[in-house]
Structure formats: C-alpha cells, structure tokens
Coordinates of C-alpha atoms in Angstrom, one line a residue:
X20 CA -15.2 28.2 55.1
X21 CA -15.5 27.8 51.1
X22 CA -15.7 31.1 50.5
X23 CA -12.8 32.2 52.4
X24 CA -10.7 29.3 51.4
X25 CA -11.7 29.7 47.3
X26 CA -12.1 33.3 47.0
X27 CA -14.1 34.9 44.3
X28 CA -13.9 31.4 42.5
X29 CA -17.2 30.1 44.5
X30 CA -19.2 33.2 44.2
X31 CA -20.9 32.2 40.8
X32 CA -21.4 28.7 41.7
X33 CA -22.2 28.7 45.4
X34 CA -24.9 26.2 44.6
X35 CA -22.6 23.4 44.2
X36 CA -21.6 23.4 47.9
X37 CA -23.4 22.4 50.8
X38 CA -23.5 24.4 54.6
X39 CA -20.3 21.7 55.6
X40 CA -17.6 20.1 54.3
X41 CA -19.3 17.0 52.1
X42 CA -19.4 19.4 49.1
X43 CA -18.4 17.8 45.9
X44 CA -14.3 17.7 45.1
X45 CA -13.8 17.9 48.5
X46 CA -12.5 15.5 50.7
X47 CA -11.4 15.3 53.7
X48 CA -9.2 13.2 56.1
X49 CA -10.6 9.9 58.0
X50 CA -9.5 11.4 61.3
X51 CA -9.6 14.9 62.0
X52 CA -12.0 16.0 58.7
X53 CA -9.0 18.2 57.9
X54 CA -9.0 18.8 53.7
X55 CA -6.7 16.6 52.0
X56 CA -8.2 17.0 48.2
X57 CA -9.8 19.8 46.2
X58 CA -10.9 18.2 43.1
X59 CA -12.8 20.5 41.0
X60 CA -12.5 20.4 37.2
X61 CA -14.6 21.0 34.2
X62 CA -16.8 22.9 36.3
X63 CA -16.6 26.6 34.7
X64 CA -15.4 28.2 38.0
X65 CA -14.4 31.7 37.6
X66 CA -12.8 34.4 39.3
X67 CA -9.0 33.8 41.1
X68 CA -7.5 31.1 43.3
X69 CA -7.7 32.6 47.1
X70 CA -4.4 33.0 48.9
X71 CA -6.3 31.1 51.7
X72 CA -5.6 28.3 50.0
X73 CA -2.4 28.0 51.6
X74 CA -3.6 27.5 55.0
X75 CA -5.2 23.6 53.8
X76 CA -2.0 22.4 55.5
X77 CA -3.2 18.8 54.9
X78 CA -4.1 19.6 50.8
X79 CA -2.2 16.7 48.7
X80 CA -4.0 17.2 45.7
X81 CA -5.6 20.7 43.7
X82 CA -6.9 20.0 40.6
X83 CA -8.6 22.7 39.6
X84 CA -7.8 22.1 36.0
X85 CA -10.6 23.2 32.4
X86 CA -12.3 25.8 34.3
X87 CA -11.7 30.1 34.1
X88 CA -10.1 31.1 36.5
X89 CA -7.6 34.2 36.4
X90 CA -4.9 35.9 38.1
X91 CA -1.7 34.5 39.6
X92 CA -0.8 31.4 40.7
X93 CA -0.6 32.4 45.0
X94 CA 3.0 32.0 46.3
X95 CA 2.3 29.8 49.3
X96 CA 0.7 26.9 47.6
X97 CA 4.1 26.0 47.0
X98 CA 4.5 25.7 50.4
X99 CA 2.1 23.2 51.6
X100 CA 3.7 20.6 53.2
X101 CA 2.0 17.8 51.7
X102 CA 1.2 18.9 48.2
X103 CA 1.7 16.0 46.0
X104 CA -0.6 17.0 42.7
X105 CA -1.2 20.8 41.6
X106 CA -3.2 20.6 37.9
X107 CA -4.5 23.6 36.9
X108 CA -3.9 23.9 33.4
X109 CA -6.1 25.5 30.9
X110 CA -7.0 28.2 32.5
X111 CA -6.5 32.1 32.2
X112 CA -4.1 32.0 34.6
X113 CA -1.1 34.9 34.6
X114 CA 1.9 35.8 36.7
X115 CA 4.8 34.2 37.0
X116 CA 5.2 30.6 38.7
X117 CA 6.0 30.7 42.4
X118 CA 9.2 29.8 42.8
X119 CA 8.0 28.2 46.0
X120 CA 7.1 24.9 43.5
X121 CA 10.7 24.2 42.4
X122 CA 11.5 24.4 46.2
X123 CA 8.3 21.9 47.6
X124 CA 10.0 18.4 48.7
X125 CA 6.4 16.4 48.3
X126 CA 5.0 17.3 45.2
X127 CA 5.0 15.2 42.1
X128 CA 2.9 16.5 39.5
X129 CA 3.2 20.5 38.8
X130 CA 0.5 20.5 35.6
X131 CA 0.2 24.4 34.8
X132 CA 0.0 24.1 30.6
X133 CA -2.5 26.5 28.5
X134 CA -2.2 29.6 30.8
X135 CA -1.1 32.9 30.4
X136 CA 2.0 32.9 32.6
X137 CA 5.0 34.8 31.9
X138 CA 8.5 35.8 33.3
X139 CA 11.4 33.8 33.7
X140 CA 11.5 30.0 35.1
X141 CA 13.3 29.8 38.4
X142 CA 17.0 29.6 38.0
X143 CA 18.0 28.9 41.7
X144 CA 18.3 25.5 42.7
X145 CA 15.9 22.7 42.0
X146 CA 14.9 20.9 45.2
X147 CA 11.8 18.6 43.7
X148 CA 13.0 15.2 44.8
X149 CA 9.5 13.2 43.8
X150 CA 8.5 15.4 41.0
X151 CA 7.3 13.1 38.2
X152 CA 5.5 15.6 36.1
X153 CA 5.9 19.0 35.0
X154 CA 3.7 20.3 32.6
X155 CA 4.3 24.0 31.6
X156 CA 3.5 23.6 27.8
X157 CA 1.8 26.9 25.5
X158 CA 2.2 29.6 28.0
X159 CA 4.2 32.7 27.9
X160 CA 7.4 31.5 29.7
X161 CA 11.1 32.9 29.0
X162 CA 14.1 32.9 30.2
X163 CA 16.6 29.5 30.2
X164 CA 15.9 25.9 31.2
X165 CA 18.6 26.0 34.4
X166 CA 21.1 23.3 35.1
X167 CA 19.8 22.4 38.1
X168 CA 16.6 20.8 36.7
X169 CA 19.0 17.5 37.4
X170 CA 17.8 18.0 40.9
X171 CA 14.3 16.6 39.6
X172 CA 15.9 12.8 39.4
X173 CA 12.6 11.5 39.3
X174 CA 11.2 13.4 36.4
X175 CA 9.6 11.1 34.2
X176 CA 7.3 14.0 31.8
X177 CA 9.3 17.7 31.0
X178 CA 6.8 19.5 28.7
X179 CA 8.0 22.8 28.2
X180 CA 6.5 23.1 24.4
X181 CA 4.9 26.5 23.3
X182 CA 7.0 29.5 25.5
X183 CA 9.5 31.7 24.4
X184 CA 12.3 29.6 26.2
X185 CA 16.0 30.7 25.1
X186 CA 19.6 29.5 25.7
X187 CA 21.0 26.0 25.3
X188 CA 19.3 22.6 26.4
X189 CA 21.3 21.9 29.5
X190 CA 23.5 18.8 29.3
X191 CA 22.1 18.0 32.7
X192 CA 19.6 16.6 31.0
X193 CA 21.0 13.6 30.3
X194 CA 21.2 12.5 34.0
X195 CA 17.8 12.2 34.3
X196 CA 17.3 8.6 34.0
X197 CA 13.7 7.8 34.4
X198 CA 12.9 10.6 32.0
X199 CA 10.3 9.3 29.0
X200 CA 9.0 12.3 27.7
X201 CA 10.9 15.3 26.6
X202 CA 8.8 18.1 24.8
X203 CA 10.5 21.3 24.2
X204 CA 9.2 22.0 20.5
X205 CA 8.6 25.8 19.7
X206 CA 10.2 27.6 21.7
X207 CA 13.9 29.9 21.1
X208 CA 15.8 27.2 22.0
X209 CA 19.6 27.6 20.4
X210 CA 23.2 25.9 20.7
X211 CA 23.6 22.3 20.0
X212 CA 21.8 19.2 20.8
X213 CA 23.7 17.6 24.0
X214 CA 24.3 14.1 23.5
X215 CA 23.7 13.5 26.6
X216 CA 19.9 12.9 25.7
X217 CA 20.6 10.0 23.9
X218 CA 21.9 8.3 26.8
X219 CA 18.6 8.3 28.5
X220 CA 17.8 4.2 28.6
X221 CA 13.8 5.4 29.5
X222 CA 13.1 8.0 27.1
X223 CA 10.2 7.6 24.9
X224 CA 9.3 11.0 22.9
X225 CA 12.3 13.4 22.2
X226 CA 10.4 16.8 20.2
X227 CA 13.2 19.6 20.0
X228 CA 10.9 20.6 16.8
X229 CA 10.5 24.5 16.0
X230 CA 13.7 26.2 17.7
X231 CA 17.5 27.6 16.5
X232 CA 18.7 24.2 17.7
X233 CA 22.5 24.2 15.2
X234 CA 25.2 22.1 14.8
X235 CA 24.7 18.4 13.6
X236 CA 23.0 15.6 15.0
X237 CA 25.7 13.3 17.2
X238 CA 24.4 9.9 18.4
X239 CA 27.1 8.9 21.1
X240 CA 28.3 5.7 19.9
X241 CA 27.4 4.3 23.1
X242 CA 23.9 5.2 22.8
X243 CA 21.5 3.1 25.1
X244 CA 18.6 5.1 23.9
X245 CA 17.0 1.9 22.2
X246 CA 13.1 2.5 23.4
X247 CA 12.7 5.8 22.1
X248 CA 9.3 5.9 19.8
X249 CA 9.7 9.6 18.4
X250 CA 12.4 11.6 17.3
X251 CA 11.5 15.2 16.1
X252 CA 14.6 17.9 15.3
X253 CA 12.4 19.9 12.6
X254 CA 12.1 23.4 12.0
X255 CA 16.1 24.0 13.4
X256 CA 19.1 24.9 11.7
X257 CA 20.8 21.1 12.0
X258 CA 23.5 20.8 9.6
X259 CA 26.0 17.6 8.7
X260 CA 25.1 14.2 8.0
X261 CA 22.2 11.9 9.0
X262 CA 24.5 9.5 11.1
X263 CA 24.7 6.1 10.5
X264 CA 24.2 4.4 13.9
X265 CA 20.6 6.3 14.1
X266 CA 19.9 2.4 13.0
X267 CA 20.5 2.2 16.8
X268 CA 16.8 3.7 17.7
X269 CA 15.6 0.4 16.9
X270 CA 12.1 1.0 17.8
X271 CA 11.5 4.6 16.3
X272 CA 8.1 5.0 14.7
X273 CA 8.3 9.0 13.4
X274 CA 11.8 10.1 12.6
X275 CA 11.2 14.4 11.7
X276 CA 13.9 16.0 10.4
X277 CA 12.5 18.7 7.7
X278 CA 13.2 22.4 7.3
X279 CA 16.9 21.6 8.3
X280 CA 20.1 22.4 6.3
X281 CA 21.3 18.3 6.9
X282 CA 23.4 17.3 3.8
X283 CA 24.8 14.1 2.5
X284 CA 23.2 10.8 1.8
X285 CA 20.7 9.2 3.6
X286 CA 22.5 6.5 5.2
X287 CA 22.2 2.9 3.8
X288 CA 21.1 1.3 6.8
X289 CA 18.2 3.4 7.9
X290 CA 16.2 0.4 6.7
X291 CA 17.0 -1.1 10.1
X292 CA 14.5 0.8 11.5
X293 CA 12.0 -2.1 11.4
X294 CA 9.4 0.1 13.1
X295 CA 9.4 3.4 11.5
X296 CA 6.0 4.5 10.8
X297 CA 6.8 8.5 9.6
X298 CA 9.9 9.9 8.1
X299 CA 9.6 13.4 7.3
X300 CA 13.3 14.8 5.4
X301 CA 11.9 17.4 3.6
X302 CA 13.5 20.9 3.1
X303 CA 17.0 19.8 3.5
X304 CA 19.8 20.1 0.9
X305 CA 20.5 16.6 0.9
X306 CA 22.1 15.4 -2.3
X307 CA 22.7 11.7 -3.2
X308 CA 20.2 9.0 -4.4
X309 CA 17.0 7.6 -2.3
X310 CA 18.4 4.0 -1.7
X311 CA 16.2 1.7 -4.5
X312 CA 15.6 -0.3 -1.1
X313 CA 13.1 2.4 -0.5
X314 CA 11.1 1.1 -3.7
X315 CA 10.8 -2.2 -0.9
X316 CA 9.5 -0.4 1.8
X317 CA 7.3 -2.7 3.4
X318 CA 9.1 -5.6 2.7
X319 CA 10.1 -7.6 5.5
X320 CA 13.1 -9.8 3.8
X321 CA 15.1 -7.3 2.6
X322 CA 18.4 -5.3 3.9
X323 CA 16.7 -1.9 4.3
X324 CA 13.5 -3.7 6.5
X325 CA 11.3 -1.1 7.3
X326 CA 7.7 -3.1 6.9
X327 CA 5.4 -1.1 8.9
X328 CA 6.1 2.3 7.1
X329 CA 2.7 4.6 6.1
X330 CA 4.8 8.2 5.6
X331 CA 7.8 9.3 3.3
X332 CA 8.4 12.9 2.3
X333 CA 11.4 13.6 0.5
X334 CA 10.2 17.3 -1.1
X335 CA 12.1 20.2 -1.6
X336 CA 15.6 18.2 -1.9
X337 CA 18.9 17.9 -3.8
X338 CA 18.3 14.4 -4.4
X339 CA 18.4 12.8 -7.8
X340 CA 17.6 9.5 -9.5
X341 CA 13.9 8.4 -9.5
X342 CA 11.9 7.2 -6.7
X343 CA 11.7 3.5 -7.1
X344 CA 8.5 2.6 -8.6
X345 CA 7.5 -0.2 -6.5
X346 CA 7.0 2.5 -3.5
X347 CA 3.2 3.4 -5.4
X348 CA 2.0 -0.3 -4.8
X349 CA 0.8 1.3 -1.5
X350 CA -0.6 3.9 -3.5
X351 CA -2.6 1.3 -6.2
X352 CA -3.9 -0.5 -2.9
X353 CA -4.7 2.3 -2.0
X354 CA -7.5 3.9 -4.8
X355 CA -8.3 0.1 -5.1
X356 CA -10.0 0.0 -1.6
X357 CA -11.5 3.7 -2.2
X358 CA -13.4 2.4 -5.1
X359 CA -14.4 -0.9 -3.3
X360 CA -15.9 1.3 -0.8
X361 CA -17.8 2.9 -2.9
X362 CA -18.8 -0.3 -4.9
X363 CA -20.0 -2.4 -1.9
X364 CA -19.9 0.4 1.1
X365 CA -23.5 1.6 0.8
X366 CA -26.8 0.0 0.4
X367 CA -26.9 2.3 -3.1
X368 CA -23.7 1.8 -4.8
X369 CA -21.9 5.0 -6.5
X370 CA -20.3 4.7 -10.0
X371 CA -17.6 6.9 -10.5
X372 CA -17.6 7.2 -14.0
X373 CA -14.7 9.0 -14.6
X374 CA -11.5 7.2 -12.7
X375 CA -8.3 8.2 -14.6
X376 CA -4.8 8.9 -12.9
X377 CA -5.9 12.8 -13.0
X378 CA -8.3 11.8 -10.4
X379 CA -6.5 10.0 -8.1
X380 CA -4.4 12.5 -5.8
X381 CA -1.5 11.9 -3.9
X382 CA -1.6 13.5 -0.5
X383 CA 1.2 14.7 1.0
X384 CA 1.4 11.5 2.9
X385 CA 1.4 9.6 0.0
X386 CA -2.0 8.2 0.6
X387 CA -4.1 7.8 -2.8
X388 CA -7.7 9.6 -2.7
X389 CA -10.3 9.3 -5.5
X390 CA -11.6 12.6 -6.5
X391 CA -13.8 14.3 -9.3
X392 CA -17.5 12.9 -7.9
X393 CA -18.7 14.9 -10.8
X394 CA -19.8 12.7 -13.2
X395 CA -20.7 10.0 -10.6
X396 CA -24.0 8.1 -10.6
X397 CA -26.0 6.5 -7.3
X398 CA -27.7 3.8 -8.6
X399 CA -31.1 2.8 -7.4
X400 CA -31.6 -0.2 -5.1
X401 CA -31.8 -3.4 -6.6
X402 CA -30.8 -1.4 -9.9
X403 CA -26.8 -2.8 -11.2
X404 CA -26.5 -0.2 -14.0
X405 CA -28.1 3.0 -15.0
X406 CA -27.6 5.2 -18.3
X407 CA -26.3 8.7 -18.5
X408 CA -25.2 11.1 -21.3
X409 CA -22.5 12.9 -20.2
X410 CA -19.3 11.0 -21.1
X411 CA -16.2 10.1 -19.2
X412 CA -12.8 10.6 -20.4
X413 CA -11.8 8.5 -23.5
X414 CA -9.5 5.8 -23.2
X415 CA -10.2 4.6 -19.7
X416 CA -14.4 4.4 -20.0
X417 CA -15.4 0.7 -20.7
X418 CA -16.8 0.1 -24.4
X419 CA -20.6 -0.3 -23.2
X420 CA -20.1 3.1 -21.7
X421 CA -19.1 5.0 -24.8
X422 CA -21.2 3.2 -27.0
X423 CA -24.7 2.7 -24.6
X424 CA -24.5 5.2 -21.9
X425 CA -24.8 1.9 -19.5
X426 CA -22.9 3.4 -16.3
X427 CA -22.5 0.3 -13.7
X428 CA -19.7 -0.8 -11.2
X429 CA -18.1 -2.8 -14.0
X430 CA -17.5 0.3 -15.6
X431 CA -15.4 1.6 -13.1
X432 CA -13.4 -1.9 -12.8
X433 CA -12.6 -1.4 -16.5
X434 CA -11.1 2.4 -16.1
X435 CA -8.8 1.0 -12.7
X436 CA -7.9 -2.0 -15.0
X437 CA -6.1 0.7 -17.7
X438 CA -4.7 2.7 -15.2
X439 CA -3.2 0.2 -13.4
X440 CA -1.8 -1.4 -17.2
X441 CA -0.8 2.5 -17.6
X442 CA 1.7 2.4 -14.8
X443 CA 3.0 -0.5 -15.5
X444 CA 3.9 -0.4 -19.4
X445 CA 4.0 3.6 -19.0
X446 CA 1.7 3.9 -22.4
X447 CA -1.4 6.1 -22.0
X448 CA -4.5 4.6 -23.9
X449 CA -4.4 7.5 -25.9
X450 CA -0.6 7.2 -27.2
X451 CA -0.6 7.7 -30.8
X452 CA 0.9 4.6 -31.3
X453 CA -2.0 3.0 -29.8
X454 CA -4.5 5.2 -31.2
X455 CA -3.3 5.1 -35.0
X456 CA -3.7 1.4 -34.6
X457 CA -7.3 1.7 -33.6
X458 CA -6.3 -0.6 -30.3
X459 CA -7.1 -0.2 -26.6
X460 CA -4.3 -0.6 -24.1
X461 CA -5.8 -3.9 -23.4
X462 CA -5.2 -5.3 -27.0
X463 CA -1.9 -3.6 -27.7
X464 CA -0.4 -5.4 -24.2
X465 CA -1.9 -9.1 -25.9
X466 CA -0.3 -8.1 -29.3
X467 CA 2.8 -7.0 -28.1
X468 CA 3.4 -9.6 -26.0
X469 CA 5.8 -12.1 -27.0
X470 CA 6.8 -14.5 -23.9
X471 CA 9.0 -12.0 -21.8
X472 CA 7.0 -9.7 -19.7
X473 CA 9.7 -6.7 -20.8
X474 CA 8.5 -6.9 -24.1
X475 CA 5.3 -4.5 -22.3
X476 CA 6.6 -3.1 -18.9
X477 CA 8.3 -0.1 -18.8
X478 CA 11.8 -0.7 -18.6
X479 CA 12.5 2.0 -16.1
X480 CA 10.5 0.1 -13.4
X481 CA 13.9 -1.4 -13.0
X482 CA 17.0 0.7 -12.3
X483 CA 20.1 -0.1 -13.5
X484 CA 21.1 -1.8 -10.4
X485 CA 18.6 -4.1 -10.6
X486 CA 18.7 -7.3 -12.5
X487 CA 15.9 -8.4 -14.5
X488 CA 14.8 -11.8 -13.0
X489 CA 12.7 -14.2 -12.8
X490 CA 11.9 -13.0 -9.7
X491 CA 11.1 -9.7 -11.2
X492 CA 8.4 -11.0 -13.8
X493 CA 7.1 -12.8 -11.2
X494 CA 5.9 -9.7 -9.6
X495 CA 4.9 -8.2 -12.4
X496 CA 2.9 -10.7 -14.3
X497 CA 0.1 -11.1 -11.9
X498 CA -0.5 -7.0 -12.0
X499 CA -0.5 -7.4 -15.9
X500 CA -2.9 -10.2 -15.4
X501 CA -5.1 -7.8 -12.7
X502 CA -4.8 -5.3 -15.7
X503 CA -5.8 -8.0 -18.6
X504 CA -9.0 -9.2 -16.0
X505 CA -10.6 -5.7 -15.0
X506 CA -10.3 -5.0 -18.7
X507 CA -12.2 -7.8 -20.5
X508 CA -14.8 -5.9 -22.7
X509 CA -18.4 -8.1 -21.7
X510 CA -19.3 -6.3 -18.2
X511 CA -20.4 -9.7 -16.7
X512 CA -16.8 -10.8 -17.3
X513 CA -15.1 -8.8 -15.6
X514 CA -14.1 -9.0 -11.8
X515 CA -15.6 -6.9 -9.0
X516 CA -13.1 -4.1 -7.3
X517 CA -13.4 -6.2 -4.0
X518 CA -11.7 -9.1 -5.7
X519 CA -9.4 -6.6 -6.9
X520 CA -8.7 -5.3 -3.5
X521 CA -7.8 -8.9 -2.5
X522 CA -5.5 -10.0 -5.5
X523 CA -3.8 -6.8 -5.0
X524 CA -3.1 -7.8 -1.4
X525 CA -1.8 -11.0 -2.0
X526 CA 0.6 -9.7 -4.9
X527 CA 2.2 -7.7 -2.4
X528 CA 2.3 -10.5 0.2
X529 CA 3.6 -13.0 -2.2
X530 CA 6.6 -10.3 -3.1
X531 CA 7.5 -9.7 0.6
X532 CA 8.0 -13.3 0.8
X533 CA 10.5 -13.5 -2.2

C-alpha cells in the first residue's frame, strides 16, 4: 500500500515502514483504520509525491515538509474532501499550484514556501472558506494577487514574499479582518498602497518591502490599525510626506521606510510611538531638521516619547542641523560595558591599551564596538598589571603607562575617562592649546573651570533652541565628574569600568526623570 500510495518517494527509505499500516507518520482513523494523517518531515525523502495520493479520501493532514522531493504538486490533492493541513514547503518542488487548492472548502493551512513553483496564481474565484494559512513565500510565482482572495475571510497569515508577483495589491485586501500577517516583500508589486490595509483592526506585520509600490503613504484618518508591530514600505518608489497621524500605530516596533523618494519633514509627533524599537529613513530626499527631541530618545517624560528605541538611520538625506548630541549617551554606555567585559568577563582580564575614539566604531545601528585588539595585553592570573614596550596613542594612555610600561585595567579606565571629557568639552588632549601648556585634558578642565559648567562643555551640545539650565548642568556635571574620576593620575585611585558602567546608568536614569 505505501509504495503505491507515495510513489518513488518510499523507494530509498523503505526501511522506515513496516509490512502494515503502524509505520511512522502515519495514522490512521479509530474506526475503520482508514489514513487520516501522513506526517513525514525532516526525513530526506526523495523522489515525487504519487498521484495516488488522492485516493486517502480520509487524509486531513500531509506534511511532508524539509525533505527532497521533486516534481509537481498532483492536481487531486486539492480535492480531498477532508484536507485541512498541506505543508510541504522546502522542497524541490516545481509546476504550478493546482488550482484545485483555492477551490477545497476544508483546508486551512496551504504551506508550499521554498520550492520551485512557477506560473501564474489562480485568478478564478477563491472558494477557501477556513483557510487560515497560506504560505507561498521564495518560489517562482507570477502573475497578480486576484481580487477574489477576499473569499479567504478567515485568512489570518498571506506570505507571498520572494516571487515575481506583478500588478496592484488588491483593495480587497482590506476586508480581510482576522488578517495578522501580510508579507508581500520582493516581489514586482506596482500601483499604490490601498488604504484599505490600514483598516485591518488584527493585523500585526505589514512588509510591502522591495517592490515599485508609488504614490505616497495615506493612513485613512479613521485608521483602527492600532496593534500592528511592523511596518516595512522600503526599497519602493513612495513619494510625499511621512503623515502625521502614523502617531496612530501606537504599538509599532520597526517603522522601514529607506530607499524611497518621501520628502518633507519628519513629522513632530512621531515621538508618540512609545514602542518603536527600529526606524530605518534612509535614502529619502527628506529635507528639514531631525527634531532635537530625537537627542531624548529614550526619555520617557518628554513630548517626542519613544523610550524603548535601539535603531535610527537617517543616512543618505537632505536633512540639516546636527544630530542632537545627547543621542551618543547610548553610544558611551555602550563601549563602557564592552570594556567592563573585558575587565571583569574572563578569568584572565585583557587590557586594551589603546582605547581612543578611532577605536570605537559606530555600526550602522548605532551600537558602539571597541576595536584595535592590537596592542592589547592578557594578563596572567592573579597578575593586576604587566609591562610592555610598545606604546599606545599619546594623550589618552595613563601617565604610569607612558612613563613605566605598567599596562593594567586602570590604564584603560584612564583613556575612557579622556574620551568621554573629549566629547563633552569637544577639546582633543592633543589641542595645541592644551599641549603648549604642557596640561592633560584632565588639568585644563580643573583650571578652566570657574563655577558654570559652560565655562568647559562645548557649547554646541546645546542647540539654539535649547535653554541653558540648571537642568542642563545637572546632566552634565556628573559625566564631567565620571571624566575627572577615571582620570585621577595614581592607578589605585581611580575607579573600575564596572563602577563606570553603573554611574553611567544612573546618569541616564536620573535625566529621564527630569
């Protein structure tokens, strides 16, 4: 019975069935033994999917999903009365899909991604009353997404992602209303987004990513779209404005909108998307300021509230005006804790010996990473300092260091302690005007200082817009203090880069509290 039912698909791996039907990933019905379930995945089957299939008139479930097998897709599993589940994705699989699925009353998950199918999706009518699931993603598909997909009313998952699917996104769309995943990124996808989507009260993940999508992006005022997560227009040709009731996708988490042609500001209340996590904006000829609120970004207390945000990228832009300079406190954290790690993170600590703002890199998620290992010491257990004659770069080494050879954790304290005075007076230690004094950065801060903290921070940590407050020094003066304490020049004085990590912390903290 196998073989005839399975095809060429058992040959190679005839050992895994029995002489009856208790083979595994097969099951059968209580009552009459008739097969309800063929459950065979991850099992490197090969060869094609029998016809004979077709005949299991009591099969609910295939899942035949991970293994080899080749050839079409045979037109009367479509057919089976009682076919609920058909996976049998990642596979070799070619052909075109049997029409016969969009026409099966039962089934409710159609799961045929990472194949090889081609041709044209079905453009007759949809009759699919209980499909939840349909999972066509990085195959060879063409053709147009029809109208009557609004026939699928329970379609909850619509991944159509990697084909060569043309024409418009059908308005139809929109009446889907249990729909919570829409994935229709890379594909030849043109005309305008329907607003219709962003009526869809369930929806979840809208990716429309990497097609000729045009036209701007229209939020319809009465949009009830308020769960969706993820919002990804990129790689289109979107033009107009960002609009200003996107502050209505209160609980977005990645907003994608790069390699568009969107223009205009960014609005002033996208701050209200409390939960953003990612914003990508790049490649866009936006013009305009970034909103200094921006500089606050994981502030909870202010207007533009967006406290849980790890991404910005704003490259390739019209915009002008400087980025505020309160957005690199995540970037300060950031080389703090990378340095802390390698402090107190092994049983042998590593010594950098050479940390300077050259060898901190931004990546292009704005997280800081400490590079340049290679000068960098391991020093031997039990050992808190070693010697070494190859020198670090002048100006951020500690004194012993220059003067000894003594390499030792406190070292490396001493060069994040100038680099972090460095941002925040925007003085190198090797300015002239420091130099020519014979001073470090360290002694020209205590000599310059005169009561006010302005009389050392650079004064373009503040934009014009911003008033100089108490408030202000208050945020400043404990980093200037953090700068004064890594810095002092006996090694046992200084503090660690763990205590660092935690004073750090609480400077932030205490400023989102303001």
């Amino acid at each position: 019975m196998e073989s005839s039912l399975l095809g060429s698909a058992v040959t190679p791996n005839v050992g895994l069935f029995g002489a009856n039907s208790n083979f595994v990933g097969l099951q059968c019905g209580p009552k009459r033994q008739r097969v309800v379930a063929l459950d065979l995945p991850n099992l490197q089957l090969q060869g094609t999917i029998s016809p004979s299939l077709a005949n299991l008139s009591y099969l609910s479930v295939l899942n035949l999903e991970n293994n080899s097998f080749h050839g079409g897709i045979p037109y009367g599993l479509g057919h089976l009365p009682r076919l609920q589940v058909i996976d049998i994705k990642n596979n070799q699989l070619n052909g075109s899909i049997p029409t016969s699925l969009f026409q099966n009353q039962r089934v409710q998950v159609v799961s045929l991604a990472f194949n090889e199918l081609s041709g044209e999706m079905w453009k007759g009518p949809w009759y699919v009353p209980e499909l939840k699931v349909l999972n066509l993603r990085n195959n060879s598909l063409m053709g147009i997404i029809p109208p009557s997909v609004r026939n699928a009313t329970k379609l909850m998952n619509f991944s159509l992602s990697g084909n060569r699917v043309s024409g418009n996104i059908p308005k139809e769309i929109g009446n889907l209303s249990q729909l919570a995943f829409l994935y229709l990124f890379d594909n030849q996808l043109t005309g305008f987004i329907p607003v219709t989507l962003f009526n869809i009260s369930s929806l979840l993940a809208l990716s429309l990513g990497i097609n000729s999508l045009s036209g701007p992006l229209l939020l319809d005022e009465r949009n009830t779209m308020s769960n969706l997560k993820l919002l990804d227009i990129s790689y289109n040709q979107i033009s107009g404005c960002i609009p200003s009731n996107i502050c209505q996708l209160t609980e977005l988490k990645a907003l994608s909108m790069s390699f568009n042609s969107i223009t205009g500001d960014i609005p002033k209340n996208i701050g209200c998307l409390s939960k953003l996590e990612e914003f990508y904006i790049g490649y866009n000829p936006i013009k305009g300021t970034i909103p200094i609120s921006l500089g606050n970004i994981s502030t909870l207390q202010v207007i533009f509230n967006i406290s849980s945000l790890e991404v910005i990228d704003f490259s390739f832009n019209n915009l002008s005006g400087r980025i505020p300079a309160t957005i690199d406190t995540g970037a300060r954290i950031d080389a703090a804790m990378a340095v802390e790690y390698l402090h107190h993170g092994h049983v042998t600590p590593i010594v950098h010996c050479d940390l300077k703002p050259g060898n901190v890199l931004l990546d292009e998620d704005m997280v800081a990473h400490v590079g340049d290992f290679g000068i960098s010491k391991i020093l031997a257990f039990s050992k808190s300092m070693a010697y070494t004659e190859t020198l670090g770069t002048l100006g951020y080494i500690a004194p012993e260091y220059g003067s000894e050879g003594i390499v030792s954790t406190s070292g490396d304290v001493y060069s994040y302690g100038i680099m972090l005075m460095e941002v925040l007076t925007k003085r190198r230690p090797t300015d002239d005007e420091i130099c020519n004094e014979n001073l470090d950065l360290r002694k020209w801060i205590t000599q310059s200082f005169s009561g006010s903290m302005m009389d050392v921070v650079d004064a373009n940590l503040f934009s014009e817009e911003e008033q100089i407050t108490c408030k202000s020094e208050m945020c400043i003066a404990p980093m200037i203090e953090l700068g004064l304490d890594c810095t002092k020049e006996m090694p046992e004085s200084r503090i660690t880069m763990t205590d660092v990590v935690k004073r750090l912390n609480k400077i932030k903290n205490a400023f989102l509290e303001m």
